[in-house]
Each structure stands twice: as C-alpha cells, then as structure tokens.
Amino acid sequence: MTTTKRGRGRRPADEVRAGVLEAAGRLLLSEGVQAITFDRVAKEAGSSKMTLYKWWPTPGALAAEAYFASSQPVLEFPDTGDLRADLITQLRSFVHWLTGAGRTVSELIGAAQLDDELARAWKESYAVPRREFARVRLAAAREQGQLAEDADLHIIIDQLWGACYHRVLVLKVPLEDSIVERLVDQTLHGVAPVSRRPSG
Amino acid sequence: MTTTKRGRGRRPADEVRAGVLEAAGRLLLSEGVQAITFDRVAKEAGSSKMTLYKWWPTPGALAAEAYFASSQPVLEFPDTGDLRADLITQLRSFVHWLTGAGRTVSELIGAAQLDDELARAWKESYAVPRREFARVRLAAAREQGQLAEDADLHIIIDQLWGACYHRVLVLKVPLEDSIVERLVDQTLHGVAPVSRRPSG
C-alpha cells in the first residue's frame, strides 16, 4: 500500500495516516460520530477516499482509532513514583476529557452497543489498549509495594474508570472532578470502619 | 383516565398497567429494544394502543419502565445484617441479570446515549431509583457501623455496579460472577499493601 504512494512522490504513509486520524478526531469531537464518513474525513484531511478504504474497514473503525489518537496526549499515565498522586492526576484528566468531549464519548460508546463492527473497533483500538496502560502503571506500583500483592489490577481499573463511566453512561448524572480524590482514596484504602483500619 | 375504564367495567387501571409492563418486559428481553412499539406491545398485552399513548410519552419511556419492572424481583436488595454477604448476593444476581438479559441491557443503554428522551426515561425510571435502593442498604450498614462514617455511598455504588457495567459497555469483555467476591472485598477493604492493613 505504502510503496505505491512513495513511488508517486507523495507524503510518507505514516504522515498521511496521522493526518487522517487528526482530521477524523477533530471532526469527531466537534460534530460527533455521525460526521465520520469516509467522504467527509477524506475531504477534511485532503486525502483520497480510496486511501481511507484501504486502511479502515468501516467509518466506525476509523472513528475508534481517531478517538484513541486524540485522547492519547490528554490521557497519558504519569509515573512519578507516587501511585495515589498519579491516579488523581490521570483521573482528573480523564474526567475533564469525558466531560469536555461529552456527547461524543457517550454517542460513540452508545453506537458501539448497537453495532458489532464498531464495538470490535472500539474495544480493540481504544478500550483494551487504554486498560493496558493503566494495568502497567498499577503493576509498577505493586512491584514497588504500593499495592497489596494479591490486588486484582483489572478490578481496580473497573472500580476507578468504571465509576466515572457509570455516572456518564448509566446514571446520566453530572460527573465532577471533585469526586476523584475520594474515589481514589476509597479504592486504595476501602470503606471499612475506622476501628478496622490500620492505626499508624 | 382510569374512571372511564372503570365506568365501562374493564379491569382496574393498575392491573392493566401491570399487564402492559409485563408484556413489554417480555418482548424487550426476548426481542430487544426495537420490538418495543406501542402497536406491538398493545397487541401482546391485549390492550388498546390509546391506553399506552395515554400512559407513556414514547415507546422508550415504556421500555425503561418495563425494564425496571422485570428486573425488580431479580435485583431485590437483601438485608441480612451482613453487608459483605448481601453485596455479594445482590451483585451476583446483577451479573446474572446483565449477562442473561445481555444484548437488551447494552442496547437499551446504548440507545439512551443517542436519544435524549430515552435517556431521561432510563435515568428516571431505572437508573436513579435502583441507585436509591443501593444507597438505602449502604446507609443502613453505615448506621450499624459496617462502613466508615465518612464513606461516600454514591461512590461505593459507582465502584461496585460501575465496575460491572464497565466490562459490559466499555471494555466489551466477558463479565463473570467470579469477580464479585473480589470486587466486594477490594471495595470494602481497599488494595493497600498488607503492612498498612489492620492486623486483627
């Protein structure tokens, strides 16, 4: 695929691909998932529609990958060595992202519930890779003795990010970043009564 | 509305309403949210379409209320006095319900992301009332000294049920009831290293 383009003296494939994802991400966040058609994105990115067809099986697959690419810089996982602080930083960014990108996120996840192809793309291009970033950070913390050895890292991820999605997708109540600190502390230290907590 | 019916010697309104919800719930769980039209439900329930129009503004509102009514017996909140045991019982039922009703649940929540009217109905007829059942149970436990006085009950709800929804809606990975015990224990006792936990 890419050699043809290089042979014709065009931009390298990587650059074209990044440009398409950038244009698709911009469209997605400003106009929502229904704006992501091959036609519209090709126009916006100054690429040929054929190129898009070659790289993405469906507009949904393109939307999911564009969503991952746009969120990636915002959702970086810090590692300062202090797990609590890093979780708070990352979850605050996540809450801002979720509330800022607002409708786009819920529409994209909503559409994924009704469309198997989009669900697969969303899972493979966004949800599972992002979970892996979190798991790696938590595994490092466990290695450094900041988490119990038998802590289930995937469940921690479900408790933290799942809690935020729960408000947005299921409860449909406002999600505010003021919950983040409490969410992290309850997840790390539990909610058992004080008498059953460590004294030191 | 109801006096007319009584005057004509029909079944009491409550009974008709329960019958419609029962029929709608059956349709919803067997054929999915797109089967919920006033036409179809009226036929299934042996009611007039006019009755349905009078009671529900949209088929989505009917679907959300029918979903609440069908899930209610399964999702009862036990209160044996033992919070951990009761949470495990309830969450196991919830996981079975979610996986059994499978596509219906994710389709309904998915459609709610794309349709404001349905979102409102889902929130008011299902999500927020169910959260309130959980909150009442947790408040009783806190009263009995089984939860820390400063525990944020809404966040506990987000951590527990949000974790399950996270796997189904966001990660699109299988949800198994084998996670329930660990999820409850991590939520109650946290994941801090053993040395920072109570010794007794």
XYZ file of C-alpha atoms in Angstrom:
400
model
C 0.000 0.000 0.000
C 2.590 2.462 1.153
C 5.173 1.782 -1.565
C 2.766 2.939 -4.261
C 2.384 6.261 -2.539
C 6.104 6.666 -2.006
C 6.706 5.774 -5.645
C 4.447 8.615 -6.684
C 6.383 11.057 -4.555
C 3.594 11.631 -2.065
C 3.888 12.116 1.663
C 5.011 9.008 3.581
C 2.146 6.722 4.582
C 2.687 7.326 8.301
C 2.265 11.021 7.831
C -0.856 10.600 5.721
C -2.305 8.212 8.278
C -1.586 10.610 11.141
C -3.171 13.439 9.150
C -6.314 11.407 8.516
C -6.584 10.437 12.181
C -6.059 14.034 13.220
C -8.779 15.278 10.866
C -11.155 12.493 11.911
C -10.531 13.212 15.593
C -11.247 16.902 15.097
C -14.494 16.120 13.262
C -15.484 13.517 15.822
C -15.058 15.849 18.768
C -16.718 18.833 17.137
C -19.590 17.221 15.264
C -19.993 13.767 16.736
C -19.765 10.241 15.456
C -22.259 10.706 12.615
C -19.836 13.163 10.969
C -17.328 10.342 10.457
C -17.899 9.222 6.889
C -15.058 8.336 4.517
C -16.232 11.139 2.247
C -16.181 13.816 4.903
C -12.895 12.743 6.511
C -11.121 12.411 3.159
C -12.167 15.937 2.256
C -11.134 17.284 5.666
C -7.747 15.526 5.565
C -7.030 16.289 1.905
C -6.640 12.567 1.233
C -8.241 10.254 -1.251
C -11.247 8.242 -0.187
C -9.531 5.154 -1.613
C -6.729 5.545 0.906
C -9.238 5.539 3.733
C -10.980 2.467 2.364
C -7.652 0.669 2.242
C -6.785 1.391 5.859
C -10.085 1.145 7.682
C -12.785 -1.444 7.110
C -15.567 0.907 8.272
C -16.015 4.554 9.290
C -16.574 3.211 12.832
C -13.120 1.655 12.869
C -11.679 4.983 11.766
C -13.687 6.808 14.451
C -12.449 4.479 17.208
C -8.811 4.838 16.163
C -9.166 8.615 15.818
C -10.695 8.757 19.285
C -7.734 6.848 20.708
C -5.259 9.114 18.888
C -6.921 12.358 20.046
C -7.296 11.267 23.652
C -3.817 9.806 23.954
C -1.903 13.043 24.750
C -4.553 14.039 27.323
C -4.796 10.621 28.942
C -1.069 9.985 29.387
C -0.309 7.985 32.501
C 2.166 9.769 34.750
C 4.660 7.774 36.816
C 6.134 9.999 39.498
C 6.531 7.018 41.799
C 3.551 8.093 43.919
C 0.589 5.957 42.879
C -2.087 7.967 44.682
C -0.912 11.260 43.172
C -0.611 9.751 39.706
C -4.072 8.205 39.826
C -5.542 11.530 40.893
C -3.748 13.356 38.072
C -4.784 10.825 35.453
C -8.396 10.531 36.614
C -8.791 14.308 36.729
C -7.604 14.487 33.117
C -9.959 11.654 32.274
C -12.941 13.401 33.894
C -12.117 16.625 32.039
C -11.792 14.690 28.816
C -15.074 12.827 29.367
C -16.980 15.959 30.252
C -15.277 18.070 27.553
C -15.714 15.526 24.775
C -19.091 14.900 26.402
C -21.648 13.795 23.909
C -19.034 12.362 21.557
C -17.878 9.807 24.080
C -21.329 8.656 25.100
C -22.523 8.644 21.485
C -19.532 6.599 20.408
C -19.960 4.068 23.214
C -23.727 4.151 22.677
C -23.355 3.403 18.969
C -20.938 0.587 19.829
C -23.733 -1.158 21.757
C -25.854 -1.271 18.610
C -23.187 -2.108 16.033
C -20.915 -5.155 16.394
C -18.331 -3.865 13.961
C -17.990 -0.591 15.860
C -17.930 -2.477 19.161
C -14.984 -4.545 17.962
C -13.131 -1.466 16.700
C -13.813 0.442 19.935
C -12.657 -2.479 22.072
C -9.503 -3.174 20.054
C -8.461 0.369 19.156
C -9.426 2.152 22.341
C -10.773 0.344 25.382
C -8.405 -2.584 25.760
C -5.206 -0.664 24.853
C -6.118 2.056 27.377
C -6.804 -0.567 30.040
C -3.336 -1.928 29.365
C -1.720 1.475 30.065
C -3.473 1.550 33.428
C -2.518 -2.049 34.203
C 1.160 -1.359 33.501
C 1.137 1.640 35.864
C -0.623 -0.376 38.587
C 1.737 -3.317 38.126
C 4.702 -0.960 38.640
C 3.072 0.316 41.837
C 2.518 -3.225 43.063
C 6.148 -4.023 42.285
C 7.150 -1.032 44.456
C 4.986 -2.260 47.341
C 2.305 0.403 46.929
C -0.413 -2.174 46.295
C -1.183 -5.464 48.008
C 0.447 -8.407 46.275
C -2.906 -10.088 45.691
C -4.675 -6.950 44.422
C -6.605 -7.651 41.216
C -5.412 -4.887 38.912
C -8.172 -5.264 36.347
C -10.754 -4.906 39.113
C -9.029 -1.732 40.348
C -9.328 -0.367 36.816
C -13.033 -1.280 36.737
C -13.551 0.416 40.096
C -11.858 3.669 39.101
C -12.665 4.320 35.464
C -15.857 2.269 35.635
C -17.102 4.583 38.389
C -16.714 7.618 36.102
C -18.340 5.936 33.106
C -21.144 4.763 35.423
C -22.189 8.346 36.126
C -21.979 9.391 32.483
C -23.456 6.379 30.699
C -25.705 4.646 33.215
C -26.817 7.150 35.835
C -26.753 10.119 33.474
C -25.800 12.413 36.344
C -23.093 15.083 36.183
C -19.531 13.852 36.597
C -17.375 16.309 38.530
C -13.687 16.128 39.174
C -14.364 16.755 42.855
C -15.138 13.037 43.216
C -11.710 11.954 42.012
C -9.750 12.241 45.248
C -12.386 10.425 47.254
C -12.755 7.761 44.579
C -9.020 7.089 44.603
C -8.828 7.016 48.397
C -11.826 4.714 48.751
C -10.362 2.411 46.121
C -6.936 2.314 47.738
C -7.983 2.158 51.378
C -11.517 0.807 51.359
C -14.550 1.947 53.315
C -14.372 -0.320 56.338
C -14.974 1.469 59.656
C -12.065 3.348 61.194
C -11.641 0.837 64.024
C -10.814 -1.814 61.439
C -8.266 0.348 59.662
C -4.573 0.497 60.441
C -3.814 2.803 63.339
C -0.465 4.108 62.055
C -58.196 8.224 32.520
C -58.961 5.364 34.829
C -62.542 6.317 35.689
C -63.607 5.899 32.067
C -62.289 2.361 32.083
C -63.898 1.527 35.406
C -67.169 3.014 34.159
C -67.052 0.609 31.247
C -66.481 -2.303 33.585
C -62.951 -3.030 32.438
C -60.046 -4.246 34.540
C -58.755 -1.711 37.064
C -56.108 0.604 35.666
C -53.372 -0.775 37.929
C -53.934 -4.237 36.617
C -53.932 -3.082 33.009
C -50.769 -1.121 33.603
C -49.013 -4.083 35.220
C -50.114 -6.281 32.315
C -48.713 -3.849 29.759
C -45.410 -3.605 31.627
C -45.217 -7.358 31.908
C -45.846 -7.819 28.177
C -43.376 -5.061 27.294
C -40.730 -6.567 29.583
C -41.156 -9.987 27.979
C -40.832 -8.510 24.492
C -37.874 -6.375 25.498
C -35.907 -9.275 26.929
C -36.702 -11.687 24.111
C -36.520 -9.443 21.057
C -34.697 -6.314 22.165
C -35.486 -2.657 22.376
C -36.556 -2.272 18.745
C -39.512 -4.606 19.441
C -40.996 -2.020 21.814
C -43.512 -0.155 19.704
C -46.943 0.852 21.006
C -48.524 -1.311 18.313
C -46.628 -4.432 19.200
C -46.945 -4.051 22.969
C -50.677 -3.260 22.780
C -51.236 -6.414 20.745
C -49.107 -8.504 23.105
C -50.845 -7.141 26.224
C -54.351 -7.229 24.777
C -54.719 -3.504 25.482
C -55.664 -0.593 23.315
C -52.911 1.472 21.767
C -54.708 4.581 23.063
C -54.179 3.405 26.633
C -50.462 3.120 26.008
C -50.305 6.571 24.433
C -52.037 7.996 27.495
C -49.577 6.485 29.946
C -46.244 6.698 28.203
C -44.950 9.640 26.146
C -42.737 7.412 23.987
C -42.044 3.711 23.428
C -38.653 4.371 25.056
C -40.331 5.518 28.264
C -42.384 2.333 28.240
C -39.254 0.240 27.604
C -37.387 1.829 30.523
C -40.275 1.298 32.930
C -40.779 -2.276 31.721
C -37.082 -2.939 32.221
C -37.289 -1.679 35.788
C -40.392 -3.790 36.478
C -38.872 -7.001 35.041
C -35.566 -6.601 36.791
C -37.023 -5.612 40.145
C -37.756 -9.133 41.520
C -34.280 -10.331 40.442
C -32.437 -7.297 41.748
C -34.030 -7.152 45.209
C -31.622 -5.913 47.845
C -31.268 -8.369 50.724
C -30.697 -7.105 54.248
C -29.497 -9.964 56.435
C -27.491 -7.543 58.554
C -24.227 -8.714 56.938
C -23.232 -6.105 54.359
C -20.492 -8.129 52.680
C -22.758 -11.160 52.223
C -25.648 -9.033 50.973
C -23.488 -7.177 48.462
C -22.160 -10.468 47.127
C -25.700 -11.883 46.805
C -27.027 -8.791 45.088
C -24.073 -8.329 42.740
C -24.178 -11.999 41.721
C -27.846 -11.584 40.808
C -26.958 -8.404 38.976
C -24.185 -10.112 36.985
C -26.525 -12.973 36.063
C -29.176 -10.487 35.067
C -26.737 -8.430 32.987
C -25.305 -11.456 31.225
C -28.709 -13.144 30.827
C -30.512 -10.075 29.537
C -27.255 -9.448 27.685
C -27.832 -7.581 24.490
C -31.048 -6.000 25.730
C -29.297 -4.145 28.514
C -26.449 -2.846 26.406
C -28.803 -1.983 23.544
C -31.094 -0.093 25.873
C -28.249 1.840 27.470
C -26.672 2.286 24.041
C -29.868 3.713 22.579
C -30.163 6.016 25.600
C -26.839 7.634 24.607
C -28.296 8.595 21.242
C -31.805 9.645 22.287
C -32.408 12.290 24.967
C -35.988 11.240 25.613
C -34.943 7.638 26.229
C -32.017 8.814 28.359
C -34.401 10.750 30.602
C -36.788 7.787 30.881
C -33.924 5.371 31.599
C -32.465 7.675 34.243
C -35.780 8.405 35.976
C -37.472 5.009 35.675
C -34.494 2.763 36.156
C -31.033 4.068 36.968
C -31.683 6.587 39.721
C -34.382 4.540 41.535
C -32.076 1.493 41.542
C -29.196 3.591 42.870
C -31.503 4.678 45.674
C -32.160 1.037 46.715
C -28.418 0.508 46.973
C -27.902 3.742 48.872
C -30.548 2.820 51.447
C -28.890 -0.567 52.051
C -25.457 1.054 52.392
C -26.812 3.749 54.699
C -28.246 1.040 56.978
C -24.846 -0.666 57.020
C -23.124 2.594 57.882
C -25.661 3.131 60.663
C -24.714 -0.314 62.012
C -21.024 0.533 61.963
C -20.198 -1.684 58.983
C -18.965 1.247 56.913
C -16.759 4.184 57.826
C -18.773 7.224 58.843
C -17.248 9.340 56.102
C -17.688 6.734 53.339
C -19.227 8.257 50.219
C -22.103 5.889 49.469
C -22.684 7.072 45.917
C -19.032 6.455 45.137
C -19.278 2.928 46.579
C -22.213 2.331 44.224
C -20.167 3.639 41.291
C -17.261 1.379 42.267
C -19.375 -1.776 42.520
C -22.041 -1.603 39.827
C -19.950 0.703 37.665
C -17.226 -1.953 37.592
C -19.669 -4.496 36.136
C -21.084 -2.105 33.570
C -17.506 -1.103 32.666
C -16.748 -4.624 31.447
C -20.007 -4.943 29.527
C -20.357 -1.492 27.973
C -16.864 -0.061 27.743
C -14.344 -2.900 27.682
C -16.672 -5.329 25.913
C -15.042 -8.229 27.743
C -16.946 -11.098 29.377
C -18.408 -10.365 32.803
C -18.227 -13.377 35.105
C -19.680 -13.728 38.553
C -16.313 -14.995 39.776
C -15.190 -11.366 40.044
C -17.931 -10.448 42.501
C -16.336 -11.587 45.752
C -13.029 -9.923 44.953
C -14.765 -6.750 43.777
C -16.706 -6.513 47.040
C -13.637 -7.212 49.179
C -11.472 -4.719 47.314
C -14.201 -2.103 47.637
C -14.712 -2.704 51.348
C -11.084 -3.170 52.372
C -9.039 -1.462 49.686
C -5.884 -2.621 47.967
C -3.212 -1.039 50.125
C -0.323 -3.362 50.991
C -0.837 -5.827 53.833
C 1.507 -3.963 56.163
C -0.855 -0.990 56.070
C -3.930 -3.112 56.789
C -5.376 -3.922 60.198
C -3.561 -6.798 61.868
C -6.590 -8.236 63.662
